[in-house]
Amino acid sequence: MKTWIFAGLCDKSDTLLYISSILAASGQQVLLVDATLRGQYRYSIGMLDKPLPIVQFGDFNVATGFTSWEDLHIAMMADRKAGLTYDIVILDVESPDFCPVSVWQEAEQRIWVSDYSRMLMDNGLVWLERLFSQPDFPKNLVFHKLFMQAVDCGVEEPYLWEYMNRFPASWQQEPYILPWDEGHLALKLENEHKQQLKLKPLSRMYKKELSRCIGELMGWEPKESRHALKRAERRKA
């Protein structure tokens, strides 16, 4: 089982739903874990009136309502006894205390996610200080960087990531940058209210960067990630 940790305080739920769908379309058994502070995935998967800890959404599962890795691990062990095992567990983490140090250390991928806003940059600084201040937290773990809702503006990229350089991690130099346009917001809202997961209306540039991100994290050739995205576009949640 591989663990991918997407950490940060910006809303990344729609992107992680897309990633989970694409991985599932490639044949992976995926569990997407809602470790957000407000439990926002309930609004996307339609579980407001019938809360269950782990539910199927399309071709993958979503875990909601867990406040710690320990409780989540117990639920995953129960699934394993029932014959369900996961190839990839994707964590949307908004609390630095959700995962113990061992999970951070053993994770296959660690991705720090932010947008361009000054508020999230400042809050992210506090978040990372809390994470790295743990006395037994490993030094020089590899972290990828992901920009959400990227737009053309007068703020240069090196400035946006400068605050991260003070932390003892191996930050990958080339970030993943997911572009923003109003069509992405329209699709997110439509998917939420209809409890569906459509990917096809996403812009070509968004799909291209999303495919690059997934392909590099999985170690795929570019053609393989593009084919997985096409398969996910044909499926419906």
JSON list of C-alpha atoms in Angstrom, two decimals:
[
{"chain": "A", "resi": 1, "resn": "MET", "atom": "CA", "xyz": [0.00, 0.00, 0.00]},
{"chain": "A", "resi": 2, "resn": "LYS", "atom": "CA", "xyz": [1.27, 3.43, -1.00]},
{"chain": "A", "resi": 3, "resn": "THR", "atom": "CA", "xyz": [0.43, 6.57, 0.95]},
{"chain": "A", "resi": 4, "resn": "TRP", "atom": "CA", "xyz": [0.29, 10.00, -0.66]},
{"chain": "A", "resi": 5, "resn": "ILE", "atom": "CA", "xyz": [-0.02, 13.00, 1.67]},
{"chain": "A", "resi": 6, "resn": "PHE", "atom": "CA", "xyz": [-1.39, 16.22, 0.18]},
{"chain": "A", "resi": 7, "resn": "ALA", "atom": "CA", "xyz": [-0.89, 18.77, 2.96]},
{"chain": "A", "resi": 8, "resn": "GLY", "atom": "CA", "xyz": [-1.96, 22.39, 3.24]},
{"chain": "A", "resi": 9, "resn": "LEU", "atom": "CA", "xyz": [-4.89, 24.62, 4.10]},
{"chain": "A", "resi": 10, "resn": "CYS", "atom": "CA", "xyz": [-6.28, 25.47, 0.65]},
{"chain": "A", "resi": 11, "resn": "ASP", "atom": "CA", "xyz": [-9.32, 23.68, -0.77]},
{"chain": "A", "resi": 12, "resn": "LYS", "atom": "CA", "xyz": [-7.92, 20.83, -2.86]},
{"chain": "A", "resi": 13, "resn": "SER", "atom": "CA", "xyz": [-10.93, 18.49, -2.68]},
{"chain": "A", "resi": 14, "resn": "ASP", "atom": "CA", "xyz": [-11.92, 18.73, -6.35]},
{"chain": "A", "resi": 15, "resn": "THR", "atom": "CA", "xyz": [-8.37, 18.09, -7.55]},
{"chain": "A", "resi": 16, "resn": "LEU", "atom": "CA", "xyz": [-7.92, 15.07, -5.26]},
{"chain": "A", "resi": 17, "resn": "LEU", "atom": "CA", "xyz": [-11.25, 13.66, -6.41]},
{"chain": "A", "resi": 18, "resn": "TYR", "atom": "CA", "xyz": [-10.01, 13.98, -10.01]},
{"chain": "A", "resi": 19, "resn": "ILE", "atom": "CA", "xyz": [-6.69, 12.31, -9.11]},
{"chain": "A", "resi": 20, "resn": "SER", "atom": "CA", "xyz": [-8.48, 9.46, -7.32]},
{"chain": "A", "resi": 21, "resn": "SER", "atom": "CA", "xyz": [-10.76, 8.92, -10.30]},
{"chain": "A", "resi": 22, "resn": "ILE", "atom": "CA", "xyz": [-7.85, 8.80, -12.75]},
{"chain": "A", "resi": 23, "resn": "LEU", "atom": "CA", "xyz": [-5.89, 6.36, -10.60]},
{"chain": "A", "resi": 24, "resn": "ALA", "atom": "CA", "xyz": [-8.97, 4.15, -10.21]},
{"chain": "A", "resi": 25, "resn": "ALA", "atom": "CA", "xyz": [-9.47, 4.21, -13.97]},
{"chain": "A", "resi": 26, "resn": "SER", "atom": "CA", "xyz": [-5.93, 2.81, -14.31]},
{"chain": "A", "resi": 27, "resn": "GLY", "atom": "CA", "xyz": [-6.86, -0.19, -12.16]},
{"chain": "A", "resi": 28, "resn": "GLN", "atom": "CA", "xyz": [-5.67, 1.05, -8.75]},
{"chain": "A", "resi": 29, "resn": "GLN", "atom": "CA", "xyz": [-7.71, 0.42, -5.61]},
{"chain": "A", "resi": 30, "resn": "VAL", "atom": "CA", "xyz": [-7.87, 3.93, -4.12]},
{"chain": "A", "resi": 31, "resn": "LEU", "atom": "CA", "xyz": [-8.96, 5.29, -0.75]},
{"chain": "A", "resi": 32, "resn": "LEU", "atom": "CA", "xyz": [-9.28, 9.08, -0.52]},
{"chain": "A", "resi": 33, "resn": "VAL", "atom": "CA", "xyz": [-9.19, 10.27, 3.09]},
{"chain": "A", "resi": 34, "resn": "ASP", "atom": "CA", "xyz": [-10.93, 13.46, 4.19]},
{"chain": "A", "resi": 35, "resn": "ALA", "atom": "CA", "xyz": [-8.64, 14.81, 6.92]},
{"chain": "A", "resi": 36, "resn": "THR", "atom": "CA", "xyz": [-9.83, 18.39, 6.36]},
{"chain": "A", "resi": 37, "resn": "LEU", "atom": "CA", "xyz": [-10.83, 20.59, 9.28]},
{"chain": "A", "resi": 38, "resn": "ARG", "atom": "CA", "xyz": [-14.44, 20.96, 8.13]},
{"chain": "A", "resi": 39, "resn": "GLY", "atom": "CA", "xyz": [-15.08, 17.54, 6.64]},
{"chain": "A", "resi": 40, "resn": "GLN", "atom": "CA", "xyz": [-15.80, 19.07, 3.25]},
{"chain": "A", "resi": 41, "resn": "TYR", "atom": "CA", "xyz": [-15.90, 15.87, 1.19]},
{"chain": "A", "resi": 42, "resn": "ARG", "atom": "CA", "xyz": [-19.35, 15.08, 2.59]},
{"chain": "A", "resi": 43, "resn": "TYR", "atom": "CA", "xyz": [-20.69, 17.83, 0.35]},
{"chain": "A", "resi": 44, "resn": "SER", "atom": "CA", "xyz": [-19.12, 16.30, -2.75]},
{"chain": "A", "resi": 45, "resn": "ILE", "atom": "CA", "xyz": [-20.14, 12.67, -2.22]},
{"chain": "A", "resi": 46, "resn": "GLY", "atom": "CA", "xyz": [-23.66, 13.28, -0.81]},
{"chain": "A", "resi": 47, "resn": "MET", "atom": "CA", "xyz": [-23.21, 11.86, 2.68]},
{"chain": "A", "resi": 48, "resn": "LEU", "atom": "CA", "xyz": [-24.72, 14.70, 4.73]},
{"chain": "A", "resi": 49, "resn": "ASP", "atom": "CA", "xyz": [-27.77, 12.79, 5.96]},
{"chain": "A", "resi": 50, "resn": "LYS", "atom": "CA", "xyz": [-26.30, 9.26, 6.07]},
{"chain": "A", "resi": 51, "resn": "PRO", "atom": "CA", "xyz": [-22.78, 9.57, 7.45]},
{"chain": "A", "resi": 52, "resn": "LEU", "atom": "CA", "xyz": [-20.68, 6.43, 7.00]},
{"chain": "A", "resi": 53, "resn": "PRO", "atom": "CA", "xyz": [-16.97, 6.17, 7.74]},
{"chain": "A", "resi": 54, "resn": "ILE", "atom": "CA", "xyz": [-15.92, 4.70, 4.36]},
{"chain": "A", "resi": 55, "resn": "VAL", "atom": "CA", "xyz": [-18.15, 4.85, 1.28]},
{"chain": "A", "resi": 56, "resn": "GLN", "atom": "CA", "xyz": [-17.77, 4.09, -2.40]},
{"chain": "A", "resi": 57, "resn": "PHE", "atom": "CA", "xyz": [-17.89, 7.05, -4.78]},
{"chain": "A", "resi": 58, "resn": "GLY", "atom": "CA", "xyz": [-17.56, 6.07, -8.40]},
{"chain": "A", "resi": 59, "resn": "ASP", "atom": "CA", "xyz": [-14.65, 3.64, -8.75]},
{"chain": "A", "resi": 60, "resn": "PHE", "atom": "CA", "xyz": [-12.89, 4.51, -5.49]},
{"chain": "A", "resi": 61, "resn": "ASN", "atom": "CA", "xyz": [-13.64, 4.85, -1.77]},
{"chain": "A", "resi": 62, "resn": "VAL", "atom": "CA", "xyz": [-13.76, 7.95, 0.39]},
{"chain": "A", "resi": 63, "resn": "ALA", "atom": "CA", "xyz": [-13.14, 7.98, 4.15]},
{"chain": "A", "resi": 64, "resn": "THR", "atom": "CA", "xyz": [-14.77, 10.75, 6.19]},
{"chain": "A", "resi": 65, "resn": "GLY", "atom": "CA", "xyz": [-15.17, 11.57, 9.86]},
{"chain": "A", "resi": 66, "resn": "PHE", "atom": "CA", "xyz": [-11.78, 10.34, 11.07]},
{"chain": "A", "resi": 67, "resn": "THR", "atom": "CA", "xyz": [-9.82, 12.63, 13.40]},
{"chain": "A", "resi": 68, "resn": "SER", "atom": "CA", "xyz": [-6.59, 10.63, 13.57]},
{"chain": "A", "resi": 69, "resn": "TRP", "atom": "CA", "xyz": [-4.53, 8.16, 11.58]},
{"chain": "A", "resi": 70, "resn": "GLU", "atom": "CA", "xyz": [-5.00, 5.57, 14.33]},
{"chain": "A", "resi": 71, "resn": "ASP", "atom": "CA", "xyz": [-8.80, 5.52, 13.91]},
{"chain": "A", "resi": 72, "resn": "LEU", "atom": "CA", "xyz": [-8.46, 5.42, 10.13]},
{"chain": "A", "resi": 73, "resn": "HIS", "atom": "CA", "xyz": [-6.00, 2.52, 10.37]},
{"chain": "A", "resi": 74, "resn": "ILE", "atom": "CA", "xyz": [-8.52, 0.49, 12.41]},
{"chain": "A", "resi": 75, "resn": "ALA", "atom": "CA", "xyz": [-11.16, 1.03, 9.71]},
{"chain": "A", "resi": 76, "resn": "MET", "atom": "CA", "xyz": [-8.74, 0.04, 6.95]},
{"chain": "A", "resi": 77, "resn": "MET", "atom": "CA", "xyz": [-7.85, -3.13, 8.85]},
{"chain": "A", "resi": 78, "resn": "ALA", "atom": "CA", "xyz": [-11.54, -3.98, 9.03]},
{"chain": "A", "resi": 79, "resn": "ASP", "atom": "CA", "xyz": [-11.78, -3.51, 5.25]},
{"chain": "A", "resi": 80, "resn": "ARG", "atom": "CA", "xyz": [-8.78, -5.78, 4.82]},
{"chain": "A", "resi": 81, "resn": "LYS", "atom": "CA", "xyz": [-10.44, -8.52, 6.86]},
{"chain": "A", "resi": 82, "resn": "ALA", "atom": "CA", "xyz": [-13.46, -8.14, 4.58]},
{"chain": "A", "resi": 83, "resn": "GLY", "atom": "CA", "xyz": [-11.21, -8.73, 1.57]},
{"chain": "A", "resi": 84, "resn": "LEU", "atom": "CA", "xyz": [-10.73, -5.11, 0.47]},
{"chain": "A", "resi": 85, "resn": "THR", "atom": "CA", "xyz": [-7.16, -3.85, 0.19]},
{"chain": "A", "resi": 86, "resn": "TYR", "atom": "CA", "xyz": [-5.98, -0.51, -1.14]},
{"chain": "A", "resi": 87, "resn": "ASP", "atom": "CA", "xyz": [-3.12, 0.12, -3.54]},
{"chain": "A", "resi": 88, "resn": "ILE", "atom": "CA", "xyz": [-3.01, 3.86, -2.82]},
{"chain": "A", "resi": 89, "resn": "VAL", "atom": "CA", "xyz": [-4.28, 5.87, 0.16]},
{"chain": "A", "resi": 90, "resn": "ILE", "atom": "CA", "xyz": [-4.53, 9.61, -0.60]},
{"chain": "A", "resi": 91, "resn": "LEU", "atom": "CA", "xyz": [-4.70, 11.89, 2.43]},
{"chain": "A", "resi": 92, "resn": "ASP", "atom": "CA", "xyz": [-6.07, 15.43, 2.25]},
{"chain": "A", "resi": 93, "resn": "VAL", "atom": "CA", "xyz": [-4.44, 16.71, 5.44]},
{"chain": "A", "resi": 94, "resn": "GLU", "atom": "CA", "xyz": [-5.25, 20.10, 6.95]},
{"chain": "A", "resi": 95, "resn": "SER", "atom": "CA", "xyz": [-4.03, 19.35, 10.48]},
{"chain": "A", "resi": 96, "resn": "PRO", "atom": "CA", "xyz": [-0.31, 18.71, 11.10]},
{"chain": "A", "resi": 97, "resn": "ASP", "atom": "CA", "xyz": [-1.31, 16.42, 13.96]},
{"chain": "A", "resi": 98, "resn": "PHE", "atom": "CA", "xyz": [-3.44, 13.99, 11.92]},
{"chain": "A", "resi": 99, "resn": "CYS", "atom": "CA", "xyz": [-0.55, 11.76, 10.82]},
{"chain": "A", "resi": 100, "resn": "PRO", "atom": "CA", "xyz": [2.08, 10.46, 13.24]},
{"chain": "A", "resi": 101, "resn": "VAL", "atom": "CA", "xyz": [5.70, 11.00, 12.31]},
{"chain": "A", "resi": 102, "resn": "SER", "atom": "CA", "xyz": [6.01, 7.39, 11.12]},
{"chain": "A", "resi": 103, "resn": "VAL", "atom": "CA", "xyz": [3.34, 7.95, 8.44]},
{"chain": "A", "resi": 104, "resn": "TRP", "atom": "CA", "xyz": [5.11, 11.06, 7.16]},
{"chain": "A", "resi": 105, "resn": "GLN", "atom": "CA", "xyz": [8.38, 9.14, 7.07]},
{"chain": "A", "resi": 106, "resn": "GLU", "atom": "CA", "xyz": [6.98, 6.09, 5.28]},
{"chain": "A", "resi": 107, "resn": "ALA", "atom": "CA", "xyz": [4.75, 7.93, 2.81]},
{"chain": "A", "resi": 108, "resn": "GLU", "atom": "CA", "xyz": [5.45, 7.23, -0.84]},
{"chain": "A", "resi": 109, "resn": "GLN", "atom": "CA", "xyz": [4.73, 10.86, -1.78]},
{"chain": "A", "resi": 110, "resn": "ARG", "atom": "CA", "xyz": [4.45, 14.12, 0.18]},
{"chain": "A", "resi": 111, "resn": "ILE", "atom": "CA", "xyz": [2.97, 17.14, -1.59]},
{"chain": "A", "resi": 112, "resn": "TRP", "atom": "CA", "xyz": [2.67, 20.62, -0.09]},
{"chain": "A", "resi": 113, "resn": "VAL", "atom": "CA", "xyz": [-0.28, 22.46, -1.62]},
{"chain": "A", "resi": 114, "resn": "SER", "atom": "CA", "xyz": [-0.94, 26.19, -1.66]},
{"chain": "A", "resi": 115, "resn": "ASP", "atom": "CA", "xyz": [-2.48, 28.89, -3.77]},
{"chain": "A", "resi": 116, "resn": "TYR", "atom": "CA", "xyz": [-1.15, 32.41, -4.40]},
{"chain": "A", "resi": 117, "resn": "SER", "atom": "CA", "xyz": [-2.90, 34.18, -1.53]},
{"chain": "A", "resi": 118, "resn": "ARG", "atom": "CA", "xyz": [-0.84, 35.93, 1.12]},
{"chain": "A", "resi": 119, "resn": "MET", "atom": "CA", "xyz": [-3.10, 34.62, 3.88]},
{"chain": "A", "resi": 120, "resn": "LEU", "atom": "CA", "xyz": [-2.53, 30.97, 2.98]},
{"chain": "A", "resi": 121, "resn": "MET", "atom": "CA", "xyz": [1.19, 31.56, 2.59]},
{"chain": "A", "resi": 122, "resn": "ASP", "atom": "CA", "xyz": [1.39, 33.03, 6.11]},
{"chain": "A", "resi": 123, "resn": "ASN", "atom": "CA", "xyz": [-0.83, 30.32, 7.58]},
{"chain": "A", "resi": 124, "resn": "GLY", "atom": "CA", "xyz": [1.21, 27.71, 5.74]},
{"chain": "A", "resi": 125, "resn": "LEU", "atom": "CA", "xyz": [4.36, 29.04, 7.37]},
{"chain": "A", "resi": 126, "resn": "VAL", "atom": "CA", "xyz": [2.84, 28.49, 10.83]},
{"chain": "A", "resi": 127, "resn": "TRP", "atom": "CA", "xyz": [1.60, 25.04, 9.73]},
{"chain": "A", "resi": 128, "resn": "LEU", "atom": "CA", "xyz": [5.02, 23.91, 8.58]},
{"chain": "A", "resi": 129, "resn": "GLU", "atom": "CA", "xyz": [6.71, 25.30, 11.68]},
{"chain": "A", "resi": 130, "resn": "ARG", "atom": "CA", "xyz": [4.40, 23.17, 13.80]},
{"chain": "A", "resi": 131, "resn": "LEU", "atom": "CA", "xyz": [5.06, 20.09, 11.66]},
{"chain": "A", "resi": 132, "resn": "PHE", "atom": "CA", "xyz": [8.84, 20.37, 11.54]},
{"chain": "A", "resi": 133, "resn": "SER", "atom": "CA", "xyz": [9.18, 21.40, 15.19]},
{"chain": "A", "resi": 134, "resn": "GLN", "atom": "CA", "xyz": [8.35, 17.88, 16.33]},
{"chain": "A", "resi": 135, "resn": "PRO", "atom": "CA", "xyz": [11.59, 16.63, 17.92]},
{"chain": "A", "resi": 136, "resn": "ASP", "atom": "CA", "xyz": [11.58, 13.28, 16.07]},
{"chain": "A", "resi": 137, "resn": "PHE", "atom": "CA", "xyz": [10.42, 14.58, 12.69]},
{"chain": "A", "resi": 138, "resn": "PRO", "atom": "CA", "xyz": [12.89, 13.38, 10.01]},
{"chain": "A", "resi": 139, "resn": "LYS", "atom": "CA", "xyz": [15.15, 15.81, 8.21]},
{"chain": "A", "resi": 140, "resn": "ASN", "atom": "CA", "xyz": [15.39, 16.05, 4.43]},
{"chain": "A", "resi": 141, "resn": "LEU", "atom": "CA", "xyz": [12.20, 14.18, 3.53]},
{"chain": "A", "resi": 142, "resn": "VAL", "atom": "CA", "xyz": [11.30, 14.75, -0.12]},
{"chain": "A", "resi": 143, "resn": "PHE", "atom": "CA", "xyz": [8.35, 17.12, -0.66]},
{"chain": "A", "resi": 144, "resn": "HIS", "atom": "CA", "xyz": [6.74, 18.05, -3.96]},
{"chain": "A", "resi": 145, "resn": "LYS", "atom": "CA", "xyz": [5.07, 21.45, -4.45]},
{"chain": "A", "resi": 146, "resn": "LEU", "atom": "CA", "xyz": [1.64, 22.05, -5.98]},
{"chain": "A", "resi": 147, "resn": "PHE", "atom": "CA", "xyz": [0.06, 25.40, -6.84]},
{"chain": "A", "resi": 148, "resn": "MET", "atom": "CA", "xyz": [-3.75, 25.53, -6.90]},
{"chain": "A", "resi": 149, "resn": "GLN", "atom": "CA", "xyz": [-5.79, 28.12, -8.78]},
{"chain": "A", "resi": 150, "resn": "ALA", "atom": "CA", "xyz": [-2.73, 29.52, -10.53]},
{"chain": "A", "resi": 151, "resn": "VAL", "atom": "CA", "xyz": [-3.19, 32.77, -12.44]},
{"chain": "A", "resi": 152, "resn": "ASP", "atom": "CA", "xyz": [-0.93, 35.17, -14.31]},
{"chain": "A", "resi": 153, "resn": "CYS", "atom": "CA", "xyz": [-0.01, 37.96, -11.95]},
{"chain": "A", "resi": 154, "resn": "GLY", "atom": "CA", "xyz": [2.92, 40.17, -10.97]},
{"chain": "A", "resi": 155, "resn": "VAL", "atom": "CA", "xyz": [4.03, 37.87, -8.15]},
{"chain": "A", "resi": 156, "resn": "GLU", "atom": "CA", "xyz": [7.01, 35.74, -9.16]},
{"chain": "A", "resi": 157, "resn": "GLU", "atom": "CA", "xyz": [7.19, 32.05, -8.31]},
{"chain": "A", "resi": 158, "resn": "PRO", "atom": "CA", "xyz": [10.51, 32.12, -6.36]},
{"chain": "A", "resi": 159, "resn": "TYR", "atom": "CA", "xyz": [8.98, 34.67, -3.99]},
{"chain": "A", "resi": 160, "resn": "LEU", "atom": "CA", "xyz": [5.92, 32.48, -3.44]},
{"chain": "A", "resi": 161, "resn": "TRP", "atom": "CA", "xyz": [8.04, 29.54, -2.28]},
{"chain": "A", "resi": 162, "resn": "GLU", "atom": "CA", "xyz": [10.73, 31.45, -0.41]},
{"chain": "A", "resi": 163, "resn": "TYR", "atom": "CA", "xyz": [9.10, 30.84, 2.98]},
{"chain": "A", "resi": 164, "resn": "MET", "atom": "CA", "xyz": [9.57, 27.09, 2.57]},
{"chain": "A", "resi": 165, "resn": "ASN", "atom": "CA", "xyz": [13.34, 27.21, 2.28]},
{"chain": "A", "resi": 166, "resn": "ARG", "atom": "CA", "xyz": [13.81, 27.61, 6.03]},
{"chain": "A", "resi": 167, "resn": "PHE", "atom": "CA", "xyz": [12.47, 24.10, 6.68]},
{"chain": "A", "resi": 168, "resn": "PRO", "atom": "CA", "xyz": [14.78, 21.04, 6.61]},
{"chain": "A", "resi": 169, "resn": "ALA", "atom": "CA", "xyz": [13.17, 19.19, 3.72]},
{"chain": "A", "resi": 170, "resn": "SER", "atom": "CA", "xyz": [14.25, 18.28, 0.21]},
{"chain": "A", "resi": 171, "resn": "TRP", "atom": "CA", "xyz": [11.88, 20.50, -1.79]},
{"chain": "A", "resi": 172, "resn": "GLN", "atom": "CA", "xyz": [11.55, 19.46, -5.41]},
{"chain": "A", "resi": 173, "resn": "GLN", "atom": "CA", "xyz": [12.43, 22.42, -7.57]},
{"chain": "A", "resi": 174, "resn": "GLU", "atom": "CA", "xyz": [9.80, 22.22, -10.31]},
{"chain": "A", "resi": 175, "resn": "PRO", "atom": "CA", "xyz": [6.28, 22.64, -8.87]},
{"chain": "A", "resi": 176, "resn": "TYR", "atom": "CA", "xyz": [3.05, 21.40, -10.35]},
{"chain": "A", "resi": 177, "resn": "ILE", "atom": "CA", "xyz": [0.93, 24.39, -11.36]},
{"chain": "A", "resi": 178, "resn": "LEU", "atom": "CA", "xyz": [-2.79, 23.87, -11.96]},
{"chain": "A", "resi": 179, "resn": "PRO", "atom": "CA", "xyz": [-4.20, 26.85, -13.87]},
{"chain": "A", "resi": 180, "resn": "TRP", "atom": "CA", "xyz": [-7.39, 28.58, -12.83]},
{"chain": "A", "resi": 181, "resn": "ASP", "atom": "CA", "xyz": [-10.36, 29.70, -14.88]},
{"chain": "A", "resi": 182, "resn": "GLU", "atom": "CA", "xyz": [-14.02, 30.24, -14.05]},
{"chain": "A", "resi": 183, "resn": "GLY", "atom": "CA", "xyz": [-14.97, 27.03, -15.86]},
{"chain": "A", "resi": 184, "resn": "HIS", "atom": "CA", "xyz": [-13.18, 25.00, -13.16]},
{"chain": "A", "resi": 185, "resn": "LEU", "atom": "CA", "xyz": [-15.28, 26.64, -10.45]},
{"chain": "A", "resi": 186, "resn": "ALA", "atom": "CA", "xyz": [-18.46, 26.06, -12.45]},
{"chain": "A", "resi": 187, "resn": "LEU", "atom": "CA", "xyz": [-17.57, 22.36, -12.81]},
{"chain": "A", "resi": 188, "resn": "LYS", "atom": "CA", "xyz": [-16.73, 22.03, -9.11]},
{"chain": "A", "resi": 189, "resn": "LEU", "atom": "CA", "xyz": [-20.09, 23.52, -8.11]},
{"chain": "A", "resi": 190, "resn": "GLU", "atom": "CA", "xyz": [-22.00, 21.36, -10.59]},
{"chain": "A", "resi": 191, "resn": "ASN", "atom": "CA", "xyz": [-20.26, 18.21, -9.39]},
{"chain": "A", "resi": 192, "resn": "GLU", "atom": "CA", "xyz": [-20.95, 19.06, -5.74]},
{"chain": "A", "resi": 193, "resn": "HIS", "atom": "CA", "xyz": [-24.66, 19.77, -6.15]},
{"chain": "A", "resi": 194, "resn": "LYS", "atom": "CA", "xyz": [-25.27, 16.74, -8.38]},
{"chain": "A", "resi": 195, "resn": "GLN", "atom": "CA", "xyz": [-22.95, 14.44, -6.36]},
{"chain": "A", "resi": 196, "resn": "GLN", "atom": "CA", "xyz": [-21.19, 13.47, -9.57]},
{"chain": "A", "resi": 197, "resn": "LEU", "atom": "CA", "xyz": [-17.62, 13.54, -10.83]},
{"chain": "A", "resi": 198, "resn": "LYS", "atom": "CA", "xyz": [-17.16, 14.83, -14.37]},
{"chain": "A", "resi": 199, "resn": "LEU", "atom": "CA", "xyz": [-13.67, 15.55, -15.66]},
{"chain": "A", "resi": 200, "resn": "LYS", "atom": "CA", "xyz": [-14.18, 16.15, -19.36]},
{"chain": "A", "resi": 201, "resn": "PRO", "atom": "CA", "xyz": [-15.04, 19.89, -19.12]},
{"chain": "A", "resi": 202, "resn": "LEU", "atom": "CA", "xyz": [-11.69, 20.66, -17.46]},
{"chain": "A", "resi": 203, "resn": "SER", "atom": "CA", "xyz": [-9.41, 22.84, -19.59]},
{"chain": "A", "resi": 204, "resn": "ARG", "atom": "CA", "xyz": [-6.73, 21.30, -21.75]},
{"chain": "A", "resi": 205, "resn": "MET", "atom": "CA", "xyz": [-3.93, 22.97, -19.76]},
{"chain": "A", "resi": 206, "resn": "TYR", "atom": "CA", "xyz": [-5.36, 21.76, -16.46]},
{"chain": "A", "resi": 207, "resn": "LYS", "atom": "CA", "xyz": [-5.58, 18.19, -17.76]},
{"chain": "A", "resi": 208, "resn": "LYS", "atom": "CA", "xyz": [-2.05, 18.36, -19.14]},
{"chain": "A", "resi": 209, "resn": "GLU", "atom": "CA", "xyz": [-0.58, 19.45, -15.81]},
{"chain": "A", "resi": 210, "resn": "LEU", "atom": "CA", "xyz": [-2.74, 17.02, -13.84]},
{"chain": "A", "resi": 211, "resn": "SER", "atom": "CA", "xyz": [-1.52, 14.18, -16.08]},
{"chain": "A", "resi": 212, "resn": "ARG", "atom": "CA", "xyz": [2.08, 15.26, -15.54]},
{"chain": "A", "resi": 213, "resn": "CYS", "atom": "CA", "xyz": [1.61, 15.32, -11.78]},
{"chain": "A", "resi": 214, "resn": "ILE", "atom": "CA", "xyz": [0.00, 11.89, -11.61]},
{"chain": "A", "resi": 215, "resn": "GLY", "atom": "CA", "xyz": [2.43, 10.36, -14.08]},
{"chain": "A", "resi": 216, "resn": "GLU", "atom": "CA", "xyz": [5.52, 11.55, -12.22]},
{"chain": "A", "resi": 217, "resn": "LEU", "atom": "CA", "xyz": [4.15, 10.54, -8.82]},
{"chain": "A", "resi": 218, "resn": "MET", "atom": "CA", "xyz": [3.32, 7.07, -10.17]},
{"chain": "A", "resi": 219, "resn": "GLY", "atom": "CA", "xyz": [6.45, 6.71, -12.28]},
{"chain": "A", "resi": 220, "resn": "TRP", "atom": "CA", "xyz": [4.41, 6.35, -15.47]},
{"chain": "A", "resi": 221, "resn": "GLU", "atom": "CA", "xyz": [5.30, 7.27, -19.02]},
{"chain": "A", "resi": 222, "resn": "PRO", "atom": "CA", "xyz": [3.32, 10.34, -20.22]},
{"chain": "A", "resi": 223, "resn": "LYS", "atom": "CA", "xyz": [1.23, 8.18, -22.55]},
{"chain": "A", "resi": 224, "resn": "GLU", "atom": "CA", "xyz": [0.05, 6.01, -19.67]},
{"chain": "A", "resi": 225, "resn": "SER", "atom": "CA", "xyz": [-1.20, 8.92, -17.57]},
{"chain": "A", "resi": 226, "resn": "ARG", "atom": "CA", "xyz": [-3.00, 10.45, -20.58]},
{"chain": "A", "resi": 227, "resn": "HIS", "atom": "CA", "xyz": [-4.77, 7.16, -21.26]},
{"chain": "A", "resi": 228, "resn": "ALA", "atom": "CA", "xyz": [-5.82, 6.87, -17.61]},
{"chain": "A", "resi": 229, "resn": "LEU", "atom": "CA", "xyz": [-7.30, 10.37, -17.74]},
{"chain": "A", "resi": 230, "resn": "LYS", "atom": "CA", "xyz": [-9.22, 9.53, -20.91]},
{"chain": "A", "resi": 231, "resn": "ARG", "atom": "CA", "xyz": [-10.65, 6.43, -19.25]},
{"chain": "A", "resi": 232, "resn": "ALA", "atom": "CA", "xyz": [-11.68, 8.47, -16.20]},
{"chain": "A", "resi": 233, "resn": "GLU", "atom": "CA", "xyz": [-13.42, 11.01, -18.45]},
{"chain": "A", "resi": 234, "resn": "ARG", "atom": "CA", "xyz": [-15.60, 8.25, -19.87]},
{"chain": "A", "resi": 235, "resn": "ARG", "atom": "CA", "xyz": [-16.67, 7.02, -16.45]},
{"chain": "A", "resi": 236, "resn": "LYS", "atom": "CA", "xyz": [-19.33, 8.58, -14.25]},
{"chain": "A", "resi": 237, "resn": "ALA", "atom": "CA", "xyz": [-19.63, 8.77, -10.46]}
]
